[in-house]
Short mmCIF file of C-alpha atoms in Angstrom, two decimals:
data_model
loop_
_atom_site.label_atom_id
_atom_site.label_comp_id
_atom_site.label_asym_id
_atom_site.label_seq_id
_atom_site.Cartn_x
_atom_site.Cartn_y
_atom_site.Cartn_z
CA UNK A 1 -24.79 14.05 94.53
CA UNK A 2 -21.45 12.69 95.70
CA UNK A 3 -20.02 9.72 93.83
CA UNK A 4 -18.57 6.51 95.15
CA UNK A 5 -15.64 7.19 97.44
CA UNK A 6 -12.85 4.72 98.07
CA UNK A 7 -10.05 4.99 100.59
CA UNK A 8 -7.16 4.76 100.58
CA UNK A 9 -6.35 5.52 96.94
CA UNK A 10 -2.87 4.04 97.07
CA UNK A 11 -1.16 1.73 99.49
CA UNK A 12 1.92 -0.43 99.69
CA UNK A 13 2.11 -3.57 101.82
CA UNK A 14 4.48 -6.46 102.22
CA UNK A 15 3.77 -10.14 101.82
CA UNK A 16 1.97 -11.66 104.77
CA UNK A 17 0.37 -8.42 105.91
CA UNK A 18 -3.32 -7.71 105.76
CA UNK A 19 -5.20 -4.77 104.30
CA UNK A 20 -8.63 -3.19 104.70
CA UNK A 21 -10.17 -1.07 101.96
CA UNK A 22 -13.18 1.16 102.42
CA UNK A 23 -16.01 2.18 100.11
CA UNK A 24 -18.77 4.74 100.60
CA UNK A 25 -21.53 4.28 98.01
CA UNK A 26 -23.70 6.91 96.41
CA UNK A 27 -26.40 8.07 98.80
CA UNK A 28 -29.45 5.85 98.45
CA UNK A 29 -27.58 2.94 96.89
CA UNK A 30 -27.82 -0.17 99.03
CA UNK A 31 -25.83 -2.48 96.78
CA UNK A 32 -22.04 -2.46 96.84
CA UNK A 33 -19.87 -4.69 94.65
CA UNK A 34 -16.13 -5.20 94.73
CA UNK A 35 -13.90 -6.03 91.77
CA UNK A 36 -10.21 -6.74 91.33
CA UNK A 37 -8.67 -5.32 88.18
CA UNK A 38 -5.33 -6.47 86.79
CA UNK A 39 -3.88 -5.84 83.32
CA UNK A 40 -4.19 -9.42 82.16
CA UNK A 41 -7.45 -10.45 83.81
CA UNK A 42 -9.69 -7.44 83.51
CA UNK A 43 -12.33 -6.91 86.19
CA UNK A 44 -12.81 -9.96 88.35
CA UNK A 45 -15.88 -10.07 90.57
CA UNK A 46 -15.14 -10.44 94.27
CA UNK A 47 -18.49 -10.08 96.03
CA UNK A 48 -21.62 -8.03 96.32
CA UNK A 49 -23.41 -6.80 99.41
CA UNK A 50 -26.96 -5.61 99.75
CA UNK A 51 -28.48 -4.37 102.99
CA UNK A 52 -25.57 -5.80 105.01
CA UNK A 53 -25.89 -9.26 103.43
CA UNK A 54 -23.51 -10.84 100.96
CA UNK A 55 -25.72 -11.97 98.10
CA UNK A 56 -23.04 -13.05 95.62
CA UNK A 57 -19.46 -14.15 95.76
CA UNK A 58 -16.80 -14.66 93.10
CA UNK A 59 -14.11 -17.30 92.89
CA UNK A 60 -11.53 -15.85 95.24
CA UNK A 61 -9.89 -17.60 98.19
CA UNK A 62 -11.12 -17.12 101.72
CA UNK A 63 -8.36 -14.58 102.35
CA UNK A 64 -10.66 -12.10 100.63
CA UNK A 65 -13.59 -11.04 102.76
CA UNK A 66 -15.94 -8.14 103.06
CA UNK A 67 -18.78 -6.65 104.99
CA UNK A 68 -21.35 -3.93 104.74
CA UNK A 69 -22.58 -1.64 107.48
CA UNK A 70 -26.06 -0.35 108.18
CA UNK A 71 -25.24 2.93 106.41
CA UNK A 72 -24.33 0.90 103.26
CA UNK A 73 -20.63 1.65 103.56
CA UNK A 74 -18.56 -1.40 102.80
CA UNK A 75 -15.11 -2.70 103.60
CA UNK A 76 -13.10 -5.47 102.08
CA UNK A 77 -10.19 -7.19 103.75
CA UNK A 78 -7.37 -9.24 102.32
CA UNK A 79 -5.32 -11.25 104.77
CA UNK A 80 -1.92 -12.87 104.35
CA UNK A 81 -1.13 -10.78 101.30
CA UNK A 82 0.60 -12.35 98.32
CA UNK A 83 2.48 -10.67 95.48
CA UNK A 84 -0.34 -11.62 93.12
CA UNK A 85 -2.79 -9.54 95.12
CA UNK A 86 -1.24 -6.40 93.68
CA UNK A 87 -4.09 -4.84 91.72
CA UNK A 88 -6.60 -2.04 91.48
CA UNK A 89 -9.58 -2.78 93.71
CA UNK A 90 -12.73 -1.15 92.48
CA UNK A 91 -15.90 -0.64 94.40
CA UNK A 92 -19.19 0.01 92.64
CA UNK A 93 -22.60 0.89 93.98
CA UNK A 94 -26.01 0.75 92.37
CA UNK A 95 -29.63 1.19 93.11
CA UNK A 96 -31.11 -2.30 93.23
CA UNK A 97 -29.95 -4.19 90.08
CA UNK A 98 -29.23 -1.32 87.72
CA UNK A 99 -26.01 0.05 86.30
CA UNK A 100 -22.89 0.14 88.39
CA UNK A 101 -21.28 3.40 89.48
CA UNK A 102 -17.59 2.93 90.17
CA UNK A 103 -15.24 4.63 92.55
CA UNK A 104 -11.71 5.63 91.54
CA UNK A 105 -10.30 2.50 93.12
CA UNK A 106 -7.65 1.59 95.64
CA UNK A 107 -4.35 0.63 94.08
CA UNK A 108 -2.61 -1.99 96.19
CA UNK A 109 1.03 -2.88 95.72
CA UNK A 110 2.38 -5.91 97.57
CA UNK A 111 6.16 -6.09 97.91
CA UNK B 1 -20.45 -20.57 84.45
CA UNK B 2 -20.10 -17.40 82.46
CA UNK B 3 -17.74 -16.52 79.64
CA UNK B 4 -17.50 -13.15 77.93
CA UNK B 5 -15.24 -12.64 74.92
CA UNK B 6 -14.21 -9.43 73.23
CA UNK B 7 -11.16 -8.48 71.13
CA UNK B 8 -8.13 -7.40 73.10
CA UNK B 9 -7.21 -4.38 71.00
CA UNK B 10 -8.50 -2.38 68.07
CA UNK B 11 -7.16 0.61 66.17
CA UNK B 12 -9.22 3.08 64.19
CA UNK B 13 -8.82 6.48 62.59
CA UNK B 14 -10.25 9.74 63.85
CA UNK B 15 -13.61 10.44 62.21
CA UNK B 16 -14.21 6.81 61.30
CA UNK B 17 -16.68 4.24 62.67
CA UNK B 18 -15.62 1.27 64.78
CA UNK B 19 -17.58 -1.75 65.98
CA UNK B 20 -16.49 -3.61 69.10
CA UNK B 21 -17.98 -7.09 69.39
CA UNK B 22 -18.82 -9.07 72.49
CA UNK B 23 -19.99 -12.66 72.72
CA UNK B 24 -21.19 -14.24 75.91
CA UNK B 25 -22.19 -17.60 77.34
CA UNK B 26 -23.98 -17.35 80.63
CA UNK B 27 -26.11 -19.52 82.85
CA UNK B 28 -28.53 -16.63 83.26
CA UNK B 29 -29.05 -13.33 81.49
CA UNK B 30 -30.71 -10.15 82.67
CA UNK B 31 -29.06 -7.53 80.53
CA UNK B 32 -25.80 -6.41 78.99
CA UNK B 33 -23.81 -3.29 79.77
CA UNK B 34 -21.05 -1.42 78.02
CA UNK B 35 -18.63 0.66 80.06
CA UNK B 36 -15.79 2.95 79.02
CA UNK B 37 -12.59 3.15 81.01
CA UNK B 38 -9.83 5.65 80.33
CA UNK B 39 -6.37 4.75 81.57
CA UNK B 40 -6.06 5.38 85.29
CA UNK B 41 -9.73 6.15 85.71
CA UNK B 42 -12.85 4.35 86.88
CA UNK B 43 -15.18 2.66 84.38
CA UNK B 44 -18.18 4.77 83.39
CA UNK B 45 -21.53 3.53 82.10
CA UNK B 46 -22.22 3.84 78.37
CA UNK B 47 -25.24 1.69 77.54
CA UNK B 48 -27.59 -1.05 78.64
CA UNK B 49 -29.47 -3.60 76.52
CA UNK B 50 -31.96 -6.07 77.88
CA UNK B 51 -34.09 -6.65 74.76
CA UNK B 52 -32.91 -7.51 71.25
CA UNK B 53 -32.16 -4.61 68.99
CA UNK B 54 -30.24 -1.39 68.74
CA UNK B 55 -30.04 1.31 71.38
CA UNK B 56 -28.69 4.63 70.13
CA UNK B 57 -27.24 7.35 72.30
CA UNK B 58 -25.48 10.11 70.43
CA UNK B 59 -22.32 8.87 68.75
CA UNK B 60 -22.58 5.53 70.57
CA UNK B 61 -24.97 2.67 69.77
CA UNK B 62 -25.24 -0.78 71.25
CA UNK B 63 -26.86 -3.86 69.76
CA UNK B 64 -27.99 -7.08 71.38
CA UNK B 65 -29.02 -10.48 70.06
CA UNK B 66 -29.95 -12.73 72.97
CA UNK B 67 -30.44 -15.82 70.80
CA UNK B 68 -26.89 -15.49 69.47
CA UNK B 69 -25.32 -14.37 72.75
CA UNK B 70 -23.90 -11.40 70.89
CA UNK B 71 -23.60 -7.67 71.32
CA UNK B 72 -21.66 -4.88 69.73
CA UNK B 73 -20.82 -1.30 70.57
CA UNK B 74 -20.70 1.07 67.62
CA UNK B 75 -18.77 4.30 67.89
CA UNK B 76 -19.28 6.87 65.16
CA UNK B 77 -17.30 9.99 64.26
CA UNK B 78 -14.38 8.80 66.34
CA UNK B 79 -12.51 11.37 68.37
CA UNK B 80 -9.08 11.11 69.96
CA UNK B 81 -10.73 11.17 73.39
CA UNK B 82 -12.47 7.89 72.53
CA UNK B 83 -9.14 6.11 73.02
CA UNK B 84 -9.97 3.96 76.03
CA UNK B 85 -10.88 0.45 77.08
CA UNK B 86 -14.44 -0.68 76.42
CA UNK B 87 -15.85 -3.27 78.77
CA UNK B 88 -18.72 -5.59 77.99
CA UNK B 89 -20.56 -6.83 81.08
CA UNK B 90 -23.43 -9.25 81.60
CA UNK B 91 -25.91 -9.11 84.44
CA UNK B 92 -26.62 -12.66 85.47
CA UNK B 93 -29.58 -14.53 86.85
CA UNK B 94 -31.46 -12.65 89.53
CA UNK B 95 -29.80 -9.46 88.35
CA UNK B 96 -27.34 -9.48 91.22
CA UNK B 97 -24.01 -10.40 89.71
CA UNK B 98 -22.46 -8.40 86.89
CA UNK B 99 -19.57 -10.13 85.15
CA UNK B 100 -17.13 -8.27 82.92
CA UNK B 101 -15.18 -9.25 79.87
CA UNK B 102 -11.46 -8.47 79.79
CA UNK B 103 -12.11 -5.32 77.79
CA UNK B 104 -11.12 -4.01 74.37
CA UNK B 105 -8.45 -1.35 74.19
CA UNK B 106 -9.30 1.08 71.41
CA UNK B 107 -6.60 3.29 69.95
CA UNK B 108 -7.79 6.22 67.85
CA UNK B 109 -5.12 7.63 65.56
CA UNK B 110 -5.06 10.91 63.69
#
């Protein structure tokens, strides 16, 4: 069974640009969550999608958005990038409300 | 709101036992997870507690006291490969949102 796949793995952007990250969950998992991980803050919850609906959202500004498609794949978008958005963005899928299975992450550097 | 506290760093010796504590204050509780994360890698699931008591899985055990808002992860017979960050996470009300602590970096020395 394939794991959670995130693309791209690494990317560099400049301030003011926007970025889209993609996540393919484990087959059969309808829940996808997104987290931002930075050295000082740990994993910060961004949002969770289930069956194309956002059912939870963290405390991030509106520049951070996401969506989920009918095949459960999810994307997150960050607009008007700031230096502080540099982080590892982790996607995790799960079956219903069980344990999370994480992807390898997308490491974003904003210059 | 939710608050999860765990020590920032711990150091232990190979072969020894180490206990990593986690305290939490949450508006809802539907279970507590422990994850392991090696540097540069994704977090991986270690254990899940929803009822009070001890869950044992090989060298790793996890304990939960819901009345005290307290959990610990116990690692026995430490190996060098156990050097990693250990993340405590609480599943909130409705079971939808899982919130993580900042993690405990464990260094295992020879």
